[in-house]
């Protein structure tokens, strides 16, 4: 999938290959309609914890990951690895390890203000969704790369890049009619161990993906209004 680029037209700049890029544009009224429809679609996205255990096609997961992998990144290093977990025993181990850390968080590591702010979400240390969701995607950031000779090479803007890719991932999940939770059991190093990841990777986010449970509840919270989230410096 070349995103509209025309691979037959090529040139060199400073000895480096460039290909012609073009993409579809729209008249303003069509563009407005598309923007409005996409806005409405994305306003329906919620972080949920009530997942169905119904299977979802692996092919859908593969497309979602491909979309995440299309994100921009510092010097195009694509400094991420998406670990896809569907094995029930492994999900159980992840749940147990996450709950162990979260128990400590809810019973001493998080301060009073934090605990008070979390009450509206109805969360606690228990994370059954980590076993119920058919897929867990563990996003790892790659702090640096190691070549075949064992030499280290730097990546750039790693947090920004992996954050953007994760945003693409969450948006794709929603647009496929699935639901997810951006989960950050803290600390997350148990994921590095359980998933046998190499030294250059650090766990970044844990994202369960599923169909929505037919009886689901989410907190009645509001989003910022435009005058709160944007400033137009005209
Ligand atoms: N990681 C904990 C606590 C938690 C923290 C924040 I910030 C949230 O927005 C939600 C939960 C947990 O997952 O329960």
GROMACS .gro file of C-alpha atoms and ligand atoms in nm:
model
  248
    1UNK     CA    1   0.000   0.000   0.000
    2UNK     CA    2   0.181   0.311  -0.124
    3UNK     CA    3  -0.061   0.574   0.009
    4UNK     CA    4  -0.119   0.730  -0.329
    5UNK     CA    5   0.247   0.767  -0.428
    6UNK     CA    6   0.341   0.705  -0.789
    7UNK     CA    7   0.634   0.465  -0.782
    8UNK     CA    8   0.712   0.505  -1.152
    9UNK     CA    9   0.846   0.862  -1.110
   10UNK     CA   10   1.181   0.879  -0.932
   11UNK     CA   11   1.474   1.117  -0.896
   12UNK     CA   12   1.789   1.158  -0.689
   13UNK     CA   13   1.857   1.445  -0.451
   14UNK     CA   14   2.214   1.452  -0.318
   15UNK     CA   15   2.245   1.090  -0.428
   16UNK     CA   16   1.933   0.985  -0.235
   17UNK     CA   17   1.624   0.844  -0.407
   18UNK     CA   18   1.298   1.038  -0.404
   19UNK     CA   19   0.966   0.923  -0.546
   20UNK     CA   20   0.680   1.139  -0.667
   21UNK     CA   21   0.402   1.175  -0.407
   22UNK     CA   22   0.046   1.281  -0.470
   23UNK     CA   23  -0.275   1.235  -0.279
   24UNK     CA   24  -0.641   1.305  -0.328
   25UNK     CA   25  -0.768   1.649  -0.227
   26UNK     CA   26  -1.131   1.763  -0.195
   27UNK     CA   27  -1.337   2.074  -0.264
   28UNK     CA   28  -1.402   2.266   0.063
   29UNK     CA   29  -1.764   2.152   0.102
   30UNK     CA   30  -1.669   1.785   0.061
   31UNK     CA   31  -1.374   1.837   0.298
   32UNK     CA   32  -1.607   1.993   0.559
   33UNK     CA   33  -1.840   1.695   0.534
   34UNK     CA   34  -1.552   1.452   0.576
   35UNK     CA   35  -1.406   1.645   0.872
   36UNK     CA   36  -1.747   1.654   1.044
   37UNK     CA   37  -1.812   1.284   0.987
   38UNK     CA   38  -1.467   1.185   1.113
   39UNK     CA   39  -1.506   1.414   1.414
   40UNK     CA   40  -1.839   1.248   1.500
   41UNK     CA   41  -1.686   0.903   1.453
   42UNK     CA   42  -1.392   0.981   1.682
   43UNK     CA   43  -1.610   1.149   1.948
   44UNK     CA   44  -1.763   0.804   1.998
   45UNK     CA   45  -1.431   0.655   2.107
   46UNK     CA   46  -1.411   0.568   2.474
   47UNK     CA   47  -1.161   0.387   2.691
   48UNK     CA   48  -1.348   0.082   2.814
   49UNK     CA   49  -1.289  -0.199   3.061
   50UNK     CA   50  -1.591  -0.417   2.976
   51UNK     CA   51  -1.467  -0.645   2.701
   52UNK     CA   52  -1.628  -0.937   2.519
   53UNK     CA   53  -1.419  -1.255   2.504
   54UNK     CA   54  -1.548  -1.321   2.150
   55UNK     CA   55  -1.260  -1.388   1.910
   56UNK     CA   56  -1.159  -1.122   1.659
   57UNK     CA   57  -0.992  -1.200   1.326
   58UNK     CA   58  -0.612  -1.193   1.332
   59UNK     CA   59  -0.626  -1.021   0.991
   60UNK     CA   60  -0.791  -0.719   1.155
   61UNK     CA   61  -0.514  -0.701   1.416
   62UNK     CA   62  -0.256  -0.717   1.136
   63UNK     CA   63  -0.417  -0.421   0.957
   64UNK     CA   64  -0.440  -0.223   1.281
   65UNK     CA   65  -0.068  -0.280   1.343
   66UNK     CA   66   0.015  -0.186   0.984
   67UNK     CA   67  -0.176   0.141   1.036
   68UNK     CA   68   0.018   0.207   1.361
   69UNK     CA   69   0.340   0.134   1.176
   70UNK     CA   70   0.250   0.400   0.917
   71UNK     CA   71   0.302   0.673   1.179
   72UNK     CA   72   0.573   0.934   1.132
   73UNK     CA   73   0.885   0.890   1.345
   74UNK     CA   74   1.214   1.067   1.413
   75UNK     CA   75   1.443   1.009   1.111
   76UNK     CA   76   1.197   0.735   1.006
   77UNK     CA   77   1.352   0.500   1.264
   78UNK     CA   78   1.009   0.352   1.350
   79UNK     CA   79   1.135   0.292   1.704
   80UNK     CA   80   0.860   0.056   1.815
   81UNK     CA   81   0.778  -0.315   1.846
   82UNK     CA   82   0.419  -0.430   1.887
   83UNK     CA   83   0.399  -0.754   2.081
   84UNK     CA   84   0.071  -0.934   2.016
   85UNK     CA   85  -0.043  -1.163   2.297
   86UNK     CA   86  -0.333  -1.405   2.253
   87UNK     CA   87  -0.208  -1.711   2.443
   88UNK     CA   88  -0.437  -1.760   2.748
   89UNK     CA   89  -0.154  -1.873   2.981
   90UNK     CA   90   0.056  -1.573   2.888
   91UNK     CA   91  -0.241  -1.338   2.933
   92UNK     CA   92  -0.295  -1.493   3.278
   93UNK     CA   93   0.069  -1.432   3.372
   94UNK     CA   94   0.045  -1.072   3.251
   95UNK     CA   95  -0.274  -1.019   3.452
   96UNK     CA   96  -0.118  -1.163   3.768
   97UNK     CA   97   0.197  -0.952   3.735
   98UNK     CA   98  -0.001  -0.637   3.651
   99UNK     CA   99  -0.234  -0.690   3.950
  100UNK     CA  100   0.064  -0.738   4.180
  101UNK     CA  101   0.204  -0.398   4.079
  102UNK     CA  102  -0.137  -0.232   4.081
  103UNK     CA  103  -0.211  -0.365   4.430
  104UNK     CA  104   0.098  -0.179   4.551
  105UNK     CA  105  -0.010   0.132   4.358
  106UNK     CA  106  -0.359   0.138   4.512
  107UNK     CA  107  -0.230   0.053   4.859
  108UNK     CA  108   0.046   0.307   4.914
  109UNK     CA  109   0.235   0.403   4.597
  110UNK     CA  110  -0.030   0.648   4.464
  111UNK     CA  111  -0.088   0.952   4.684
  112UNK     CA  112  -0.426   1.067   4.822
  113UNK     CA  113  -0.488   1.323   4.547
  114UNK     CA  114  -0.425   1.062   4.276
  115UNK     CA  115  -0.651   0.804   4.442
  116UNK     CA  116  -0.924   1.067   4.483
  117UNK     CA  117  -0.903   1.166   4.115
  118UNK     CA  118  -0.929   0.801   4.007
  119UNK     CA  119  -1.252   0.734   4.199
  120UNK     CA  120  -1.467   0.871   3.912
  121UNK     CA  121  -1.330   0.594   3.686
  122UNK     CA  122  -1.421   0.314   3.927
  123UNK     CA  123  -1.082   0.146   3.886
  124UNK     CA  124  -0.905  -0.075   4.137
  125UNK     CA  125  -0.608  -0.312   4.132
  126UNK     CA  126  -0.805  -0.592   3.964
  127UNK     CA  127  -0.755  -0.624   3.587
  128UNK     CA  128  -0.976  -0.914   3.463
  129UNK     CA  129  -0.987  -0.756   3.115
  130UNK     CA  130  -0.625  -0.864   3.065
  131UNK     CA  131  -0.753  -1.223   3.043
  132UNK     CA  132  -1.090  -1.155   2.881
  133UNK     CA  133  -0.974  -0.951   2.579
  134UNK     CA  134  -0.877  -1.186   2.291
  135UNK     CA  135  -0.569  -0.976   2.215
  136UNK     CA  136  -0.328  -0.768   2.421
  137UNK     CA  137  -0.095  -0.544   2.226
  138UNK     CA  138   0.210  -0.451   2.425
  139UNK     CA  139   0.377  -0.148   2.272
  140UNK     CA  140   0.753  -0.139   2.328
  141UNK     CA  141   0.968   0.160   2.252
  142UNK     CA  142   1.313   0.092   2.113
  143UNK     CA  143   1.554   0.313   2.302
  144UNK     CA  144   1.829   0.241   2.046
  145UNK     CA  145   1.910  -0.012   1.772
  146UNK     CA  146   2.182  -0.277   1.774
  147UNK     CA  147   2.337  -0.381   1.441
  148UNK     CA  148   2.472  -0.725   1.345
  149UNK     CA  149   2.813  -0.635   1.489
  150UNK     CA  150   2.661  -0.543   1.823
  151UNK     CA  151   2.711  -0.167   1.765
  152UNK     CA  152   2.447   0.062   1.917
  153UNK     CA  153   2.275   0.327   1.702
  154UNK     CA  154   2.057   0.605   1.836
  155UNK     CA  155   1.688   0.657   1.771
  156UNK     CA  156   1.534   1.004   1.780
  157UNK     CA  157   1.228   1.148   1.956
  158UNK     CA  158   1.141   0.798   2.070
  159UNK     CA  159   0.860   0.892   2.312
  160UNK     CA  160   0.700   1.127   2.061
  161UNK     CA  161   0.724   0.869   1.781
  162UNK     CA  162   0.585   0.579   1.982
  163UNK     CA  163   0.314   0.805   2.128
  164UNK     CA  164   0.202   0.903   1.776
  165UNK     CA  165   0.207   0.538   1.657
  166UNK     CA  166  -0.001   0.442   1.961
  167UNK     CA  167  -0.250   0.717   1.872
  168UNK     CA  168  -0.279   0.574   1.521
  169UNK     CA  169  -0.331   0.231   1.679
  170UNK     CA  170  -0.612   0.349   1.909
  171UNK     CA  171  -0.782   0.536   1.625
  172UNK     CA  172  -0.763   0.230   1.396
  173UNK     CA  173  -0.905   0.005   1.671
  174UNK     CA  174  -1.200   0.240   1.714
  175UNK     CA  175  -1.266   0.277   1.342
  176UNK     CA  176  -1.272  -0.103   1.303
  177UNK     CA  177  -1.556  -0.112   1.557
  178UNK     CA  178  -1.342  -0.256   1.834
  179UNK     CA  179  -1.261  -0.115   2.176
  180UNK     CA  180  -0.946  -0.079   2.381
  181UNK     CA  181  -0.798   0.057   2.698
  182UNK     CA  182  -0.475   0.253   2.722
  183UNK     CA  183  -0.337   0.070   3.020
  184UNK     CA  184  -0.013   0.154   3.199
  185UNK     CA  185   0.041  -0.084   3.488
  186UNK     CA  186   0.333   0.073   3.667
  187UNK     CA  187   0.616  -0.016   3.675
  188UNK     CA  188   0.590  -0.213   3.351
  189UNK     CA  189   0.922  -0.397   3.343
  190UNK     CA  190   0.745  -0.729   3.410
  191UNK     CA  191   0.629  -0.714   3.045
  192UNK     CA  192   0.989  -0.700   2.927
  193UNK     CA  193   1.064  -1.017   3.126
  194UNK     CA  194   0.744  -1.212   3.048
  195UNK     CA  195   0.767  -1.137   2.676
  196UNK     CA  196   1.140  -1.200   2.654
  197UNK     CA  197   1.220  -0.868   2.495
  198UNK     CA  198   1.573  -0.758   2.410
  199UNK     CA  199   1.776  -0.507   2.614
  200UNK     CA  200   1.702  -0.210   2.379
  201UNK     CA  201   1.323  -0.230   2.430
  202UNK     CA  202   1.114  -0.073   2.708
  203UNK     CA  203   0.743  -0.139   2.767
  204UNK     CA  204   0.545   0.173   2.673
  205UNK     CA  205   0.172   0.083   2.681
  206UNK     CA  206  -0.044  -0.225   2.732
  207UNK     CA  207  -0.350  -0.216   2.507
  208UNK     CA  208  -0.620  -0.485   2.533
  209UNK     CA  209  -0.835  -0.507   2.218
  210UNK     CA  210  -1.178  -0.665   2.198
  211UNK     CA  211  -1.536  -0.634   2.087
  212UNK     CA  212  -1.736  -0.430   2.335
  213UNK     CA  213  -1.921  -0.636   2.595
  214UNK     CA  214  -2.296  -0.597   2.522
  215UNK     CA  215  -2.347  -0.456   2.873
  216UNK     CA  216  -2.078  -0.195   2.917
  217UNK     CA  217  -2.044   0.108   3.138
  218UNK     CA  218  -1.811   0.404   3.110
  219UNK     CA  219  -1.774   0.702   3.344
  220UNK     CA  220  -1.989   1.005   3.259
  221UNK     CA  221  -1.702   1.243   3.196
  222UNK     CA  222  -1.670   1.543   2.963
  223UNK     CA  223  -1.417   1.648   2.705
  224UNK     CA  224  -1.269   1.999   2.700
  225UNK     CA  225  -1.455   2.253   2.482
  226UNK     CA  226  -1.277   2.421   2.189
  227UNK     CA  227  -1.207   2.740   2.386
  228UNK     CA  228  -1.034   2.521   2.648
  229UNK     CA  229  -0.826   2.299   2.418
  230UNK     CA  230  -0.734   2.535   2.132
  231UNK     CA  231  -0.605   2.887   2.077
  232UNK     CA  232  -0.629   3.039   1.730
  233UNK     CA  233  -0.350   3.297   1.699
  234UNK     CA  234  -0.499   3.478   1.397
  235LIG     N1  235  -0.258   0.231   3.651
  235LIG     C1  236  -0.370   0.224   3.745
  235LIG     C2  237  -0.417   0.356   3.791
  235LIG     C3  238  -0.466   0.448   3.689
  235LIG     C4  239  -0.400   0.565   3.666
  235LIG     C5  240  -0.447   0.657   3.578
  235LIG     I1  241  -0.347   0.831   3.554
  235LIG     C6  242  -0.566   0.633   3.507
  235LIG     O1  243  -0.613   0.727   3.416
  235LIG     C7  244  -0.636   0.517   3.533
  235LIG     C8  245  -0.586   0.425   3.621
  235LIG     C9  246  -0.481   0.138   3.685
  235LIG     O2  247  -0.476   0.104   3.568
  235LIG     O3  248  -0.576   0.106   3.757
   0.00000   0.00000   0.00000
